[in-house]
PDB file of C-alpha atoms and ligand atoms in Angstrom:
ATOM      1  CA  UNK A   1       0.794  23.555  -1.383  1.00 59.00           C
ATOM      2  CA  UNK A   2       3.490  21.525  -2.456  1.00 80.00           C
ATOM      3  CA  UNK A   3       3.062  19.364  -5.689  1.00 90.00           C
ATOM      4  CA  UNK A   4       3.404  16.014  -5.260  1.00 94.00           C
ATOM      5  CA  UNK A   5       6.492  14.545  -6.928  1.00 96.00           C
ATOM      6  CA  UNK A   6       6.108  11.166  -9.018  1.00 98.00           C
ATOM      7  CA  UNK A   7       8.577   9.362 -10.109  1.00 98.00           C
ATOM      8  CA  UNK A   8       7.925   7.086 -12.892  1.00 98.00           C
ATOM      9  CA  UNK A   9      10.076   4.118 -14.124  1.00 98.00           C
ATOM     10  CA  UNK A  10       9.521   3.033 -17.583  1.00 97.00           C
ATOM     11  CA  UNK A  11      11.807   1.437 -19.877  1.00 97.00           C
ATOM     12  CA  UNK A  12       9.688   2.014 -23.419  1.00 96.00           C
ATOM     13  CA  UNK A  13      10.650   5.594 -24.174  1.00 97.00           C
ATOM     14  CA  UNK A  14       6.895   6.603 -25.809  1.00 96.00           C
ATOM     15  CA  UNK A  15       5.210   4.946 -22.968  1.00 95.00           C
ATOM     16  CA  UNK A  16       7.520   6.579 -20.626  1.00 97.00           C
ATOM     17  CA  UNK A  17       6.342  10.349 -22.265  1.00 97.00           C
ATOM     18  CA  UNK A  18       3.137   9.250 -22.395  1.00 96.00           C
ATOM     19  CA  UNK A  19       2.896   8.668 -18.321  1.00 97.00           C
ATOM     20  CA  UNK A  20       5.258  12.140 -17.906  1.00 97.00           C
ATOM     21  CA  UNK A  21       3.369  14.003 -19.869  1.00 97.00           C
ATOM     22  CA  UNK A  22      -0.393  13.023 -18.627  1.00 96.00           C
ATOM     23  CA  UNK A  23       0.958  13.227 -14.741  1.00 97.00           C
ATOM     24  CA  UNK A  24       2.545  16.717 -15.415  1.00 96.00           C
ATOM     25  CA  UNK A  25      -0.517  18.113 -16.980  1.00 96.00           C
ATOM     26  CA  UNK A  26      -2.256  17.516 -13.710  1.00 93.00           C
ATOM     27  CA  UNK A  27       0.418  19.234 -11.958  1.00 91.00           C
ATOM     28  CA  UNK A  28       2.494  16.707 -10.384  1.00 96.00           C
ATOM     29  CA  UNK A  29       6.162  17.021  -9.992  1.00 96.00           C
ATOM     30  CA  UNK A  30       7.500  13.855 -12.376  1.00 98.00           C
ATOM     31  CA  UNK A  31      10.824  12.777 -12.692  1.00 97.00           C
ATOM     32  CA  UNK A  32      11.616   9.040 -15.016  1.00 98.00           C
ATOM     33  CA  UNK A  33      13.958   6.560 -14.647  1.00 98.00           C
ATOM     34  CA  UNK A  34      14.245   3.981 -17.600  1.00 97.00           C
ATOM     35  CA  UNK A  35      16.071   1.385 -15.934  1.00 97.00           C
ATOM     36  CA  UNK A  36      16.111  -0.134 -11.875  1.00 97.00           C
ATOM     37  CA  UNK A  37      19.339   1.646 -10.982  1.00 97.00           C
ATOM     38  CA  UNK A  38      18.361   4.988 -11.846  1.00 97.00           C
ATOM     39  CA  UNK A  39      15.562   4.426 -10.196  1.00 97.00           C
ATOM     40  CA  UNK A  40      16.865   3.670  -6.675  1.00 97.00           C
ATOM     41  CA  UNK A  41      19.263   6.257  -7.024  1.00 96.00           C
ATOM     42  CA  UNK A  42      16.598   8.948  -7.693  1.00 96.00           C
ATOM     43  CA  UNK A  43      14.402   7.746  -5.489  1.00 96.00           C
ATOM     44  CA  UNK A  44      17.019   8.258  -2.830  1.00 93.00           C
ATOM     45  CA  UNK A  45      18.274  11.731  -4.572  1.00 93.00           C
ATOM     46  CA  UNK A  46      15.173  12.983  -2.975  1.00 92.00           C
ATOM     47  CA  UNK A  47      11.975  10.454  -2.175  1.00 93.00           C
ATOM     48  CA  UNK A  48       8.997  11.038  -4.302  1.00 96.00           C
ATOM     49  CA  UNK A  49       5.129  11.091  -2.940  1.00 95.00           C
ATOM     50  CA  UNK A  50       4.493   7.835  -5.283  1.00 97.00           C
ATOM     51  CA  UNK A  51       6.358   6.057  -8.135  1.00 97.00           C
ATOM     52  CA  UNK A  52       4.704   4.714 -10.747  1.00 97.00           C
ATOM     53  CA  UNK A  53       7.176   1.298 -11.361  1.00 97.00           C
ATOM     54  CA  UNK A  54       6.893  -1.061 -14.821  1.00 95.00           C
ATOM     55  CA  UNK A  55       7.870  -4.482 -13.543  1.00 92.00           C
ATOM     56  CA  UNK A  56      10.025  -5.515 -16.533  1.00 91.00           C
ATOM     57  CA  UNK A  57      13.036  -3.459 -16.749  1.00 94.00           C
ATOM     58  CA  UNK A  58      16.582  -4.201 -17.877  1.00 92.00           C
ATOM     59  CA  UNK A  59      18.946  -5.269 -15.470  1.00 90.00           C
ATOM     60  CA  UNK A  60      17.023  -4.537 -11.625  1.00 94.00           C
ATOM     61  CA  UNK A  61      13.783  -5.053 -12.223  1.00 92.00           C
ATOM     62  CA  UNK A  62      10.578  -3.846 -10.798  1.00 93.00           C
ATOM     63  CA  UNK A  63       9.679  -6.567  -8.092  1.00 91.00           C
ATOM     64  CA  UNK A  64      13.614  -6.203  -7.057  1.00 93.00           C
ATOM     65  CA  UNK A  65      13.165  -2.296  -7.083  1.00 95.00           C
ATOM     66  CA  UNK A  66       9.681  -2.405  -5.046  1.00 94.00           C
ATOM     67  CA  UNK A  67      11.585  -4.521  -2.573  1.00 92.00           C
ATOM     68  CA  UNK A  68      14.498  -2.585  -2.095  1.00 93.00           C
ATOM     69  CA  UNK A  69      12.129   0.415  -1.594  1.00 93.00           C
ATOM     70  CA  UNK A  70      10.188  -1.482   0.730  1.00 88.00           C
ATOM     71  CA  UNK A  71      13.039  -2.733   3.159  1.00 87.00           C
ATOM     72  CA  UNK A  72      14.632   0.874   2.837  1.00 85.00           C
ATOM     73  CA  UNK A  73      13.272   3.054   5.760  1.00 80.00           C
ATOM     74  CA  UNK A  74      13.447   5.821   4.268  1.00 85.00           C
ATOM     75  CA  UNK A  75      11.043   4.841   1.257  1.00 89.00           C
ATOM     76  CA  UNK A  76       9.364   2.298   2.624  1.00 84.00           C
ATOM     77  CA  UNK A  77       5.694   3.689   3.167  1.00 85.00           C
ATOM     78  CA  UNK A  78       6.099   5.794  -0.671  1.00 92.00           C
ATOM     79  CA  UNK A  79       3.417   4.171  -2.621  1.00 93.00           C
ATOM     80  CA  UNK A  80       4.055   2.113  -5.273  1.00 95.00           C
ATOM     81  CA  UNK A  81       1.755   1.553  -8.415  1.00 94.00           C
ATOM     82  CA  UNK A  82       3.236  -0.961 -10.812  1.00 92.00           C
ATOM     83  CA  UNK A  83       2.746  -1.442 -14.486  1.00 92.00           C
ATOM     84  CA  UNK A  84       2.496  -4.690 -16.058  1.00 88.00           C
ATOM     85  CA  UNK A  85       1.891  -6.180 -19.019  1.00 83.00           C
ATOM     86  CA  UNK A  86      -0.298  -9.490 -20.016  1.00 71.00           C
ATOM     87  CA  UNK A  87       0.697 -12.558 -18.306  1.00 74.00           C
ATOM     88  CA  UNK A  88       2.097 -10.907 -15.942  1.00 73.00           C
ATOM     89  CA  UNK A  89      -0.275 -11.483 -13.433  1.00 72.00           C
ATOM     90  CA  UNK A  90       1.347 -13.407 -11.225  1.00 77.00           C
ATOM     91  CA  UNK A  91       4.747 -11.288 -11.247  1.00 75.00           C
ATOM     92  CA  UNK A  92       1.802  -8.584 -10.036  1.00 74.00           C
ATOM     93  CA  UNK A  93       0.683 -10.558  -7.318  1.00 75.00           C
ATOM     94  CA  UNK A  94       4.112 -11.083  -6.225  1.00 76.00           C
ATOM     95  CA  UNK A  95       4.493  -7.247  -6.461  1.00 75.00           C
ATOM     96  CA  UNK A  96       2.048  -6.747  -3.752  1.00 77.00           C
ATOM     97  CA  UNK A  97       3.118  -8.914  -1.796  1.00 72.00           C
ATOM     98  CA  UNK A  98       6.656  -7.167  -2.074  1.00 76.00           C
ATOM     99  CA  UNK A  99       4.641  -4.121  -0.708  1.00 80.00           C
ATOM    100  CA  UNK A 100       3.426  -2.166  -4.049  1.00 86.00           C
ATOM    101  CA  UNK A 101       0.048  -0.418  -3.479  1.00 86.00           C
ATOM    102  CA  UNK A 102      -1.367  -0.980  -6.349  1.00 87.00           C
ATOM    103  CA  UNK A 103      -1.318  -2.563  -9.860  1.00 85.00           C
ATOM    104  CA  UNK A 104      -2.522  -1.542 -14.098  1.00 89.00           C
ATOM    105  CA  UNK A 105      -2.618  -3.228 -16.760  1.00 87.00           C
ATOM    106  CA  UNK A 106      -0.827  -2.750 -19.948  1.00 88.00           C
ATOM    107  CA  UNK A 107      -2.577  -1.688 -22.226  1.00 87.00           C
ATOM    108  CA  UNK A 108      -3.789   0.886 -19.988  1.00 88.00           C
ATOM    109  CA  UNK A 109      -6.178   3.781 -20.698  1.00 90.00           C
ATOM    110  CA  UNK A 110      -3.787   6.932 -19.397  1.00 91.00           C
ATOM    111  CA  UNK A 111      -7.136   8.650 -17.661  1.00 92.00           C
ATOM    112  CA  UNK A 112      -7.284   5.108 -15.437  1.00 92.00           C
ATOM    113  CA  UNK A 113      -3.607   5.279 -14.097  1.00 95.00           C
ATOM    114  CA  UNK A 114      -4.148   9.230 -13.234  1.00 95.00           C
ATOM    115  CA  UNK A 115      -6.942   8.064 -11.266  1.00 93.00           C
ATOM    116  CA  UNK A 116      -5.292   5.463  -9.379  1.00 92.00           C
ATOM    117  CA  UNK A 117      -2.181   7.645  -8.737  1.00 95.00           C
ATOM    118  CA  UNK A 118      -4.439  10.576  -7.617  1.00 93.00           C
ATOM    119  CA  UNK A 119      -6.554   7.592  -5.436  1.00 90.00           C
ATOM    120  CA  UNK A 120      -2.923   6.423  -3.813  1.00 90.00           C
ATOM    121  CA  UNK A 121      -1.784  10.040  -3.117  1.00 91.00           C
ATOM    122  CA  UNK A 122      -5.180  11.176  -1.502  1.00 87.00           C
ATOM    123  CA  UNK A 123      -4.746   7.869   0.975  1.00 83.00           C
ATOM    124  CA  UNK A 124      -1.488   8.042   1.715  1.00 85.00           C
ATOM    125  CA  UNK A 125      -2.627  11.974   2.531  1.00 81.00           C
ATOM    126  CA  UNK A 126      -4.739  10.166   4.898  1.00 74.00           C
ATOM    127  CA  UNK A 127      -2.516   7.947   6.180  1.00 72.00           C
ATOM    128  CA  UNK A 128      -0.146  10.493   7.606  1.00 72.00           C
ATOM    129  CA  UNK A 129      -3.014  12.914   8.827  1.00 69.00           C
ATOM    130  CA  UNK A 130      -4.451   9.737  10.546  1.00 64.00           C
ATOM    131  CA  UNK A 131      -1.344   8.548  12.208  1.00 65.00           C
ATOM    132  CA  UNK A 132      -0.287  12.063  13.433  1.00 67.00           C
ATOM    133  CA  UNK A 133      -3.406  12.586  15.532  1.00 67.00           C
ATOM    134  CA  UNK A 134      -2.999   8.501  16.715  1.00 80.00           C
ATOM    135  CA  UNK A 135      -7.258   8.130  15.790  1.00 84.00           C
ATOM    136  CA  UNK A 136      -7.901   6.273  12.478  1.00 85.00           C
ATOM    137  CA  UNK A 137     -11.653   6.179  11.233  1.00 86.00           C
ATOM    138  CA  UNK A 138     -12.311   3.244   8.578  1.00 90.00           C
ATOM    139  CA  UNK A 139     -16.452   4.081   7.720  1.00 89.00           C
ATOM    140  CA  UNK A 140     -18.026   3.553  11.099  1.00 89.00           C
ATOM    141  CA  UNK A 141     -15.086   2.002  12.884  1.00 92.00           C
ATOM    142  CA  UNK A 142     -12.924   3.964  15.107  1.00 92.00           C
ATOM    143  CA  UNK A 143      -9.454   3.249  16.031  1.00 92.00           C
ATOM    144  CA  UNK A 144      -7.868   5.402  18.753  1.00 89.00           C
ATOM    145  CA  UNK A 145      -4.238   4.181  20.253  1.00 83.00           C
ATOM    146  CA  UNK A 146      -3.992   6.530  22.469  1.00 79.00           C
ATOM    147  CA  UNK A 147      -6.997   4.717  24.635  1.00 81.00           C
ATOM    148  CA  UNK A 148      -6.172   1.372  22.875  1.00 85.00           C
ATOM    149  CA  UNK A 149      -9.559   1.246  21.971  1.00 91.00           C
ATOM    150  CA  UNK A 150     -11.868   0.037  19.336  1.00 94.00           C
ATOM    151  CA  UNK A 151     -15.669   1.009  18.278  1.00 93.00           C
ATOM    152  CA  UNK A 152     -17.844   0.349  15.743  1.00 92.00           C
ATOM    153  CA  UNK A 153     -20.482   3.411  15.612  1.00 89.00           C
ATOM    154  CA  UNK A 154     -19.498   4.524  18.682  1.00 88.00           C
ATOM    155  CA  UNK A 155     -20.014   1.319  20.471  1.00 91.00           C
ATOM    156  CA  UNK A 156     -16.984  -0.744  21.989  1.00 94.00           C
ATOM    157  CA  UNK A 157     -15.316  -3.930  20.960  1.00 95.00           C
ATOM    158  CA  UNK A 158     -12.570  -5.841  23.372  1.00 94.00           C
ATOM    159  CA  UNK A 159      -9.979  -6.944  21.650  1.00 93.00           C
ATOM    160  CA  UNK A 160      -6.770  -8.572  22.555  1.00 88.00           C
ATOM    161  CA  UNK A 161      -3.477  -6.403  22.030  1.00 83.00           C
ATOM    162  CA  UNK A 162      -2.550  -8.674  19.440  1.00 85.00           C
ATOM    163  CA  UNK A 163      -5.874  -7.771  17.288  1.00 90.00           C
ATOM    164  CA  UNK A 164      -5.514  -4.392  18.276  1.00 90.00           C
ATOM    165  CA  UNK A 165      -2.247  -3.805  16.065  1.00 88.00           C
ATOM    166  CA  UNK A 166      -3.502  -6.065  13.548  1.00 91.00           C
ATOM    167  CA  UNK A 167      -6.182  -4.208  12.867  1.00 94.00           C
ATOM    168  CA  UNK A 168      -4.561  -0.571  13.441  1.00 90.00           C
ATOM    169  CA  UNK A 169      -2.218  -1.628  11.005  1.00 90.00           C
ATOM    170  CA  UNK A 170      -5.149  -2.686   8.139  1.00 93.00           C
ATOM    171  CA  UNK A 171      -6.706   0.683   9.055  1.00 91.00           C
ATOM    172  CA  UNK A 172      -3.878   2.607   8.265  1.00 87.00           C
ATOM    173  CA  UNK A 173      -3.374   0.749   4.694  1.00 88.00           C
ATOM    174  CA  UNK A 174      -6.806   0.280   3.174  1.00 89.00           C
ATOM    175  CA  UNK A 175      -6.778  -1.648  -0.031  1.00 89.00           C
ATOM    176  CA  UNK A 176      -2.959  -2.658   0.604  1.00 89.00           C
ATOM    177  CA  UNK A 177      -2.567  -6.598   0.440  1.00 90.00           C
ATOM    178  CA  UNK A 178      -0.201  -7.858   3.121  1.00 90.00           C
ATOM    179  CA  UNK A 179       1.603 -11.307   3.611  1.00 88.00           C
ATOM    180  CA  UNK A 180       1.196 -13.612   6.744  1.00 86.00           C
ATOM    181  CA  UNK A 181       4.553 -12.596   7.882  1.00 82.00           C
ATOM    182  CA  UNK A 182       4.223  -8.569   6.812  1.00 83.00           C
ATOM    183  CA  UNK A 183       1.293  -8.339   8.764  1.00 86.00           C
ATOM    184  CA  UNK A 184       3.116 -10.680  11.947  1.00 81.00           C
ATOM    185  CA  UNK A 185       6.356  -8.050  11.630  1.00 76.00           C
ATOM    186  CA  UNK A 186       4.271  -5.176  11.484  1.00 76.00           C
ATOM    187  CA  UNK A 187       1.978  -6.677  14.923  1.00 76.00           C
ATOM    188  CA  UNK A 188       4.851  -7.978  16.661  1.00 69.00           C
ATOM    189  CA  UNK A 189       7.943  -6.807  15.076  1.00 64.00           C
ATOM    190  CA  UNK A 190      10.449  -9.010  13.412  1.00 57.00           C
ATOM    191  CA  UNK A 191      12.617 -10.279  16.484  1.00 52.00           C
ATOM    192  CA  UNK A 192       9.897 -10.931  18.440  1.00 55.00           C
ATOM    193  CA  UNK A 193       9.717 -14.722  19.875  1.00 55.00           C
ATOM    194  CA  UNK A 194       5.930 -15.990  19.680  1.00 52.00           C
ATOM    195  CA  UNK A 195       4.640 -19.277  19.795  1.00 50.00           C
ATOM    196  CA  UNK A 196       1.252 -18.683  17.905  1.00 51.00           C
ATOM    197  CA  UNK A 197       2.259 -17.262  14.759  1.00 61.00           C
ATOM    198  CA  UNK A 198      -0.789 -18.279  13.292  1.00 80.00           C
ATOM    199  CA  UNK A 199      -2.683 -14.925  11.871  1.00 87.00           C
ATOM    200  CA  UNK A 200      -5.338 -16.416  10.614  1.00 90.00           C
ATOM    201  CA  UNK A 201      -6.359 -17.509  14.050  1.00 89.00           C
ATOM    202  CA  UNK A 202      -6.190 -13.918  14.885  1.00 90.00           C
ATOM    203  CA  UNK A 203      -7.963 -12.495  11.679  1.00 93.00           C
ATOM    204  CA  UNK A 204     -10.622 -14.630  12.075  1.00 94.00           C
ATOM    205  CA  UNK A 205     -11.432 -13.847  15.849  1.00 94.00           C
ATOM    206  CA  UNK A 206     -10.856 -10.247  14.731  1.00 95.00           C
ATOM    207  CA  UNK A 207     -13.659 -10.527  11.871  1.00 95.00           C
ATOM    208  CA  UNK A 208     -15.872 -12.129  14.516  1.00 95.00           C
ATOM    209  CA  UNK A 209     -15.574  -9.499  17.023  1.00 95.00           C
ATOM    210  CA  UNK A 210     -16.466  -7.219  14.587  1.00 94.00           C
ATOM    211  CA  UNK A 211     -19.080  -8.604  13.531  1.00 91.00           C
ATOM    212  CA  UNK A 212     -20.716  -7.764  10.020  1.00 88.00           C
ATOM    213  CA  UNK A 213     -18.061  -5.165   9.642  1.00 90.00           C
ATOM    214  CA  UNK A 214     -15.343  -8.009   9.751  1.00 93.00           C
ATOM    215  CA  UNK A 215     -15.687  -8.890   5.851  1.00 92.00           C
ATOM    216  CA  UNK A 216     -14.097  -6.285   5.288  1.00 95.00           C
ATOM    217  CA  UNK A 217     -10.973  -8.016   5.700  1.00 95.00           C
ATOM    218  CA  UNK A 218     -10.062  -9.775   3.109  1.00 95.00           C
ATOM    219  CA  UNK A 219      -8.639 -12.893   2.189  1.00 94.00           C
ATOM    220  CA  UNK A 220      -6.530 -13.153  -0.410  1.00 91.00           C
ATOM    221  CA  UNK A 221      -5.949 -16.722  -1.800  1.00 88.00           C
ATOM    222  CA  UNK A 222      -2.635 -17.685  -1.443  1.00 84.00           C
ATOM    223  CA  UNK A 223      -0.361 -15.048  -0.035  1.00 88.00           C
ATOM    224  CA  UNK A 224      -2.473 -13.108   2.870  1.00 91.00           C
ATOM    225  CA  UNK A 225      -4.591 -10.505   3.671  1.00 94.00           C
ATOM    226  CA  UNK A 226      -5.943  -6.946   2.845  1.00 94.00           C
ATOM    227  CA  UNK A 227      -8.791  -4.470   4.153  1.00 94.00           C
ATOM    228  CA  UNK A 228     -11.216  -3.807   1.493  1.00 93.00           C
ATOM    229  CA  UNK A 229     -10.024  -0.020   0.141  1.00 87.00           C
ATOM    230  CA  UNK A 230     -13.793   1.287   1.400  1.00 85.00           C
ATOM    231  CA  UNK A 231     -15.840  -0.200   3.952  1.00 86.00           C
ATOM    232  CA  UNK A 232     -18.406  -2.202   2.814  1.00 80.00           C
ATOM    233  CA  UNK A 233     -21.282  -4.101   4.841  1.00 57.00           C
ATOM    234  CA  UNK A 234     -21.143  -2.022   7.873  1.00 47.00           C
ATOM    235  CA  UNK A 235     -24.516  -1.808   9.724  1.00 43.00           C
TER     236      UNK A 235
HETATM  237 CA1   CA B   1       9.237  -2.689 -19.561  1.00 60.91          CA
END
């Protein structure tokens, strides 16, 4: 099997070895940048299966690379864990909503950002298994698109075509938090003309529909939404 290639963009020089070092001990492929441009251009040399991004970097820095990865087709579904450091928070939260999967703390204990970067690989493993055979199973949910059809254990739900892709699209990024608008582009595509953009009218007939296995959509306080990373509350 092929190892997974990382690339990791660090600025600090020990911290940057540090991450190399731990991530090629478990066998992963790792290439570092220490600055945004080298980044982009490696990352586009040949795309990685995840890149590990610090968020303060001279000159591009890490929300500007995420996003430029993000709107980028060819990199745009490579997860992205960022590294931040105290205070930071909100510059995280921003990240996410920029489209990173995922987000540490400085200081951070090495073993905890292996975990999460083995965690991102195995789902985005699952993600592409998932979408080539067009059925996605979230716990006891089951979403096929080639019936355009929705059960939870095995029974049915109706939904409109509108939930439908809503809810694919949660399915096939657990634990990924979404804007309003990422999750309206991703439904109904960027051009197209509707009159009810509200998505929280459709998230929250969605969670009804589905009953106690709705909460596991999440609401995330002032930018959007996410599906929990494993189902919880499912009966
Ligand atoms: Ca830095």
């Amino acid at each position: 099997m092929k190892r997974p290639r990382i690339l990791v963009v660090e600025d600090e020089p020990d911290l940057q070895e540090l991450v190399r070092h731990n991530l090629a001990r478990e066998r992963y492929d790792v290439v570092t940048a220490g600055d945004g441009e080298t980044a982009l251009r490696e990352a586009h040399r040949r795309i990685p299966d995840l890149v590990v991004l610090d968020l303060m970097l001279p000159g591009i820095d890490g929300l500007e690379v995420c996003r430029r990865l993000r709107t980028d087709p060819r990199t745009s579904s490579v997860p992205i864990v960022m590294l931040t450091a105290k205070g930071e928070e909100t510059d995280a939260v921003i990240g996410l909503a920029q489209g990173a999967d995922d987000y540490v703390r400085k200081p951070f204990g090495v073993k905890e950002l292996v975990a999460r970067v083995s965690a991102r690989l195995r789902a985005a493993e699952v993600r592409r298994t998932d979408e080539g055979r067009k059925v996605s199973h979230y716990g006891d949910l089951t979403v096929d698109s080639l019936k355009h059809e929705v059960t939870v254990k095995g029974r049915a739900v109706e939904l409109t075509v509108t939930e439908f892709k809503l809810l694919r699209h949660l399915v096939l990024n657990p634990g990924r938090a979404f804007t309003r608008n990422e999750l309206l582009d991703a439904v109904l595509g960027p051009d197209a003309f509707v009159i009810d953009r509200n998505v929280d009218v459709h998230v929250a007939t969605l969670r009804r529909k589905l009953g106690p296995f709705g909460k596991n959509i999440q609401t995330i306080r002032g930018l959007g939404y996410k599906l929990r990373e494993a189902p919880a509350g499912a009966v």
